[in-house]
Tab-separated table of C-alpha atoms and ligand atoms in Angstrom:
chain	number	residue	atom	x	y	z
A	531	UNK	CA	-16.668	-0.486	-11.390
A	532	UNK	CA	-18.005	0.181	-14.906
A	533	UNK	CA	-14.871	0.711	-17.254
A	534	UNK	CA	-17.532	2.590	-19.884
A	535	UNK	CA	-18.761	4.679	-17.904
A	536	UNK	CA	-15.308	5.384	-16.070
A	537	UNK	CA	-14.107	5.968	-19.815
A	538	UNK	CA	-16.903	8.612	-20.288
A	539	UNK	CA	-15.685	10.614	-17.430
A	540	UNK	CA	-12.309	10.794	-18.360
A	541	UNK	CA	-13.502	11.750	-22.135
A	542	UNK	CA	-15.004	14.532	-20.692
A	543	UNK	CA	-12.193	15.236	-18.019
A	544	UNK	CA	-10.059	15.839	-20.889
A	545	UNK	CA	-12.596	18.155	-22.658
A	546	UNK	CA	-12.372	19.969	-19.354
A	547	UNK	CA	-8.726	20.669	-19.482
A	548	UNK	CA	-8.625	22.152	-22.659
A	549	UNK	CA	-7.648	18.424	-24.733
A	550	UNK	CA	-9.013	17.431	-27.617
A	551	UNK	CA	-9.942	13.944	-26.468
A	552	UNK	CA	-10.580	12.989	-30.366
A	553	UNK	CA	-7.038	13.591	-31.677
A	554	UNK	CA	-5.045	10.906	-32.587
A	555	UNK	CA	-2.517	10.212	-29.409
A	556	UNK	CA	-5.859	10.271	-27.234
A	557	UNK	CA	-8.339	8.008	-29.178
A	558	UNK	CA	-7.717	5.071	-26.735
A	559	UNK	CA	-6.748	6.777	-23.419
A	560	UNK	CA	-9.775	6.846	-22.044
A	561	UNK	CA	-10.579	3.342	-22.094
A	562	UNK	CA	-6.409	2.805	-21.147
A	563	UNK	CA	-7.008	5.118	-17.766
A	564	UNK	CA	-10.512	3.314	-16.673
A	565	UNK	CA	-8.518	-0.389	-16.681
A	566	UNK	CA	-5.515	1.530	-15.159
A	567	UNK	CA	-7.867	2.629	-12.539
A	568	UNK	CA	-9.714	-0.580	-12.245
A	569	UNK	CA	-6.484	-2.063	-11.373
A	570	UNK	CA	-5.191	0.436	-9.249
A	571	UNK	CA	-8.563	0.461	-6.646
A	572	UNK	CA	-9.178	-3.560	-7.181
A	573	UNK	CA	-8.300	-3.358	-3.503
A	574	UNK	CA	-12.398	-2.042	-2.972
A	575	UNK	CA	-13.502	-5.244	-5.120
A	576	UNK	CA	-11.416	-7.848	-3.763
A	577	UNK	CA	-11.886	-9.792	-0.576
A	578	UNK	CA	-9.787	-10.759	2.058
A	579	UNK	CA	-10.171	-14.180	2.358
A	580	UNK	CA	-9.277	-14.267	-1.344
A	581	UNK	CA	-5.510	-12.576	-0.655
A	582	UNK	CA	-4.634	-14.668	2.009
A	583	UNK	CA	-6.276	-17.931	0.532
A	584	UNK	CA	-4.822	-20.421	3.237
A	585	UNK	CA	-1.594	-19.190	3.189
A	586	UNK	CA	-0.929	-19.605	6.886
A	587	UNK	CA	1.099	-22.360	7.938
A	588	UNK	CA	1.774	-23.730	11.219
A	589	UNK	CA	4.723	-22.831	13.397
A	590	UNK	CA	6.306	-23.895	16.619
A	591	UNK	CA	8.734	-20.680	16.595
A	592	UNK	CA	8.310	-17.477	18.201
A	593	UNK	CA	11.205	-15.677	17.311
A	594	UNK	CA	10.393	-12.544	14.954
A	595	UNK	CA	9.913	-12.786	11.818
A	596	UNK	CA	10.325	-9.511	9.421
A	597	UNK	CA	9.612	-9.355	5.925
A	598	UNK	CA	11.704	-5.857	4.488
A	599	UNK	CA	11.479	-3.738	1.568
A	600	UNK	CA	7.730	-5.023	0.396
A	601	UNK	CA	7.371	-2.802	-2.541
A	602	UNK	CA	4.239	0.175	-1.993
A	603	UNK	CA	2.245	1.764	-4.717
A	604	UNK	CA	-1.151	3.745	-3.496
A	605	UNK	CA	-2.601	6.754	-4.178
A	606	UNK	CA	-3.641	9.557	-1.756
A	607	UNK	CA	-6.884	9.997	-1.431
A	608	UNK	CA	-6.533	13.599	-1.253
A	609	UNK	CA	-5.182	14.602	-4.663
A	610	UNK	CA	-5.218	11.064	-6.504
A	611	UNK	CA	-1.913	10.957	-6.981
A	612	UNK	CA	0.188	7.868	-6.591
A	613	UNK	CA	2.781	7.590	-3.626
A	614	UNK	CA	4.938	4.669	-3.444
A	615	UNK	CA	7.638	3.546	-0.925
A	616	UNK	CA	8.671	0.325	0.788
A	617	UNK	CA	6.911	-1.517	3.402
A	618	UNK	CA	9.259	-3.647	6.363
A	619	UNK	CA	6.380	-5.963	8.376
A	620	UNK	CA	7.846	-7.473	11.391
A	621	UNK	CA	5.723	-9.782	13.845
A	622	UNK	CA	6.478	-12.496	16.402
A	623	UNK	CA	4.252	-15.467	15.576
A	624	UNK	CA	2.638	-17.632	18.502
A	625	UNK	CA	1.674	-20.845	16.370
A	626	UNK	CA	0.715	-19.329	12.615
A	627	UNK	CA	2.796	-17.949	10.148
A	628	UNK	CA	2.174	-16.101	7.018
A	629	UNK	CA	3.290	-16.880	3.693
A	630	UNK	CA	6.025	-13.906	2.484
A	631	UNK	CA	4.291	-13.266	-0.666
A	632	UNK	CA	1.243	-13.216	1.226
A	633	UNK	CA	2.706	-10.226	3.374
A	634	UNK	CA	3.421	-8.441	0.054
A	635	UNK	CA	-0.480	-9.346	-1.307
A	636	UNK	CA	-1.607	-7.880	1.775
A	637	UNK	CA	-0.029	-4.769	1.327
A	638	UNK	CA	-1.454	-4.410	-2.460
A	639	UNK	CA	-4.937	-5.219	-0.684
A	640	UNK	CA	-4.968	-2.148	0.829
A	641	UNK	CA	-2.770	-0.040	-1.431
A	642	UNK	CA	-4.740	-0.736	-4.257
A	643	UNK	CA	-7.707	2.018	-3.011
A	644	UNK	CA	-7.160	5.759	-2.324
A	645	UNK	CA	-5.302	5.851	0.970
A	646	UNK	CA	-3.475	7.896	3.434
A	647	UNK	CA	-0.709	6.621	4.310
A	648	UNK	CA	-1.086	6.488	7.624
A	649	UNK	CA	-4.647	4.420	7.214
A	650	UNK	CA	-2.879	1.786	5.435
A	651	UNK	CA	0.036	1.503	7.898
A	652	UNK	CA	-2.368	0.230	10.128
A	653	UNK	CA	-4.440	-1.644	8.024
A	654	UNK	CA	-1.813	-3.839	7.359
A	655	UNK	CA	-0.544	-3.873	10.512
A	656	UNK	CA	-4.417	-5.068	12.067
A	657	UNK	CA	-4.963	-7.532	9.055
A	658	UNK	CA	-1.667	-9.620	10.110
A	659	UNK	CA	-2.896	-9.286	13.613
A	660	UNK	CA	-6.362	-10.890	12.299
A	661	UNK	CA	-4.880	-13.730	9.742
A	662	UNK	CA	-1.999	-14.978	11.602
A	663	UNK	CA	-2.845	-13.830	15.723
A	664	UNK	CA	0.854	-13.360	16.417
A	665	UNK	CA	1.802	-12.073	19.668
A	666	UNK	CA	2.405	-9.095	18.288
A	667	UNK	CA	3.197	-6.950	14.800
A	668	UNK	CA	5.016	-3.825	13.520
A	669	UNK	CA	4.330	-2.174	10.344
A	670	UNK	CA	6.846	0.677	9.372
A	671	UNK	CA	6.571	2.027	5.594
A	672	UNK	CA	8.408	4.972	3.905
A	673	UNK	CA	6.631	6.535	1.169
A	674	UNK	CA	7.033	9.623	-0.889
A	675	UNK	CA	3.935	11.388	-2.679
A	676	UNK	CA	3.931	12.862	-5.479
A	677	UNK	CA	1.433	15.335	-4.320
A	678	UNK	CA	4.047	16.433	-2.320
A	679	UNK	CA	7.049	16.165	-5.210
A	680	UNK	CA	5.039	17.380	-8.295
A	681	UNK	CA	3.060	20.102	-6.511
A	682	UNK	CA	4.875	21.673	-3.542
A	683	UNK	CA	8.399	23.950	-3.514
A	684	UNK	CA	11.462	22.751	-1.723
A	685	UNK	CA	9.593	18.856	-0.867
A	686	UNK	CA	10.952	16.896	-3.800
A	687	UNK	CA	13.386	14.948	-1.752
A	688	UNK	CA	10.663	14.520	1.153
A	689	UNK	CA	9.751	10.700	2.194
A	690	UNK	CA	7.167	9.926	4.814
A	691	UNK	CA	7.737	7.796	7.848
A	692	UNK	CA	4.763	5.909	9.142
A	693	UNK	CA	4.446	3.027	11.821
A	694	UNK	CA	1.691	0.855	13.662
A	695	UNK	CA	2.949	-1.670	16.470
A	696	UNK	CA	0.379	-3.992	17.957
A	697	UNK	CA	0.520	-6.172	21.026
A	698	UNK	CA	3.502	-6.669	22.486
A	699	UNK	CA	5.661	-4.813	19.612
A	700	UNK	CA	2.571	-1.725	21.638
A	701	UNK	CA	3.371	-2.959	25.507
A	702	UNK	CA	6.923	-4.296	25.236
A	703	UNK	CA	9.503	-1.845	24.572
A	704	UNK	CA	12.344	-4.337	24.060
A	705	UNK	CA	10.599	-5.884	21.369
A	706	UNK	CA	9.688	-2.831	19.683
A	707	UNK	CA	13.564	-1.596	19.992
A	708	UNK	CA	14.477	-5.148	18.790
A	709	UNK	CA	12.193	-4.646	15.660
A	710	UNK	CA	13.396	-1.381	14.569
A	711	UNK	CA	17.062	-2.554	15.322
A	712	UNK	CA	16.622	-5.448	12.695
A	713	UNK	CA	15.566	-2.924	10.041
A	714	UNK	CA	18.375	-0.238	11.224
A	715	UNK	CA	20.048	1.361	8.616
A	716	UNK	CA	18.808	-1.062	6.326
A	717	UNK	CA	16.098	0.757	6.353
A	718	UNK	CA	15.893	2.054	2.563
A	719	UNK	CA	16.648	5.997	1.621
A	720	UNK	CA	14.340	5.073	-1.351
B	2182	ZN	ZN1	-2.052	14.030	-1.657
């Protein structure tokens, strides 16, 4: 991403809707917005390997591991505005296990990029699949848009419930029912 050119854009973006981009308070927004949106979509320019950088240990264990309230921030890819929620990744490892702060690098990975919600519920939940080959994963996030909040009448209070179970947390109902037992009404109301 070129932060000039990005700059440019928004120069003229303001132009567009009816801001003087020259006037004092706006000088250096242009060039604030193009590293703002460098950081937000680094998830395009970064590579996987680089997130999880070894961070998978051994493990004898296969109970289930879950790793609650991970922190979301995205943005739709529909309207470009941010939603942001909490992430709960559960998975039952066979002999790797991920590092916790991995988990939550993982999530920026793919938040950092315009998403659907939906899309990175599963990306998630596939990329633990990949790095760790547990017997199985779940991936349940709760997200509200602001799309929906700044935008729409009567959604403001609105969150968004998403999941993706793989492997046995797919075929094995018990340990799908265990998984969303351990998060219960822990479960945040944001
Ligand atoms: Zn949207």
């Amino acid at each position: 991403m070129n932060e000039k050119r990005v700059a440019d854009l928004i120069r003229k973006l303001l132009v567009e809707l009816g801001e003087n981009p020259k006037r004092q308070g706006l000088l250096r927004t242009p060039g604030r917005v193009a590293r703002s949106l460098a950081y937000l979509t680094e998830g395009y320019r970064l590579k996987m390997g680089t997130v999880i950088n070894g961070a998978v240990f051994k493990s004898e264990a296969n109970n289930m591991i879950i790793a609650r309230d991970i922190e979301v921030y995205s943005m739709c890819e529909h309207h470009m505005l941010p939603f942001f929620g909490r992430c709960h990744i559960g998975y039952i490892a066979k002999s790797k296990v991920l590092g916790v702060s991995k988990l939550a690098r993982l999530t920026d990975f793919f938040a950092r990029r315009l998403q659907i919600q939906e899309r990175l519920t599963a990306q998630i939940a596939n990329a633990v699949m990949e790095a760790a080959a547990p017997e199985g994963v779940g991936v349940v996030m709760e997200c509200r848009h602001l799309c929906m909040m700044m935008r729409g009448v009567g959604k403001q209070n609105s969150v968004m419930t998403t999941s993706s179970v793989l492997g046995s947390f797919h075929d094995d109902q018990a340990t799908r029912q265990e998984f969303l037992n351990l998060l219960g009404d822990r479960r945040t109301g944001l």
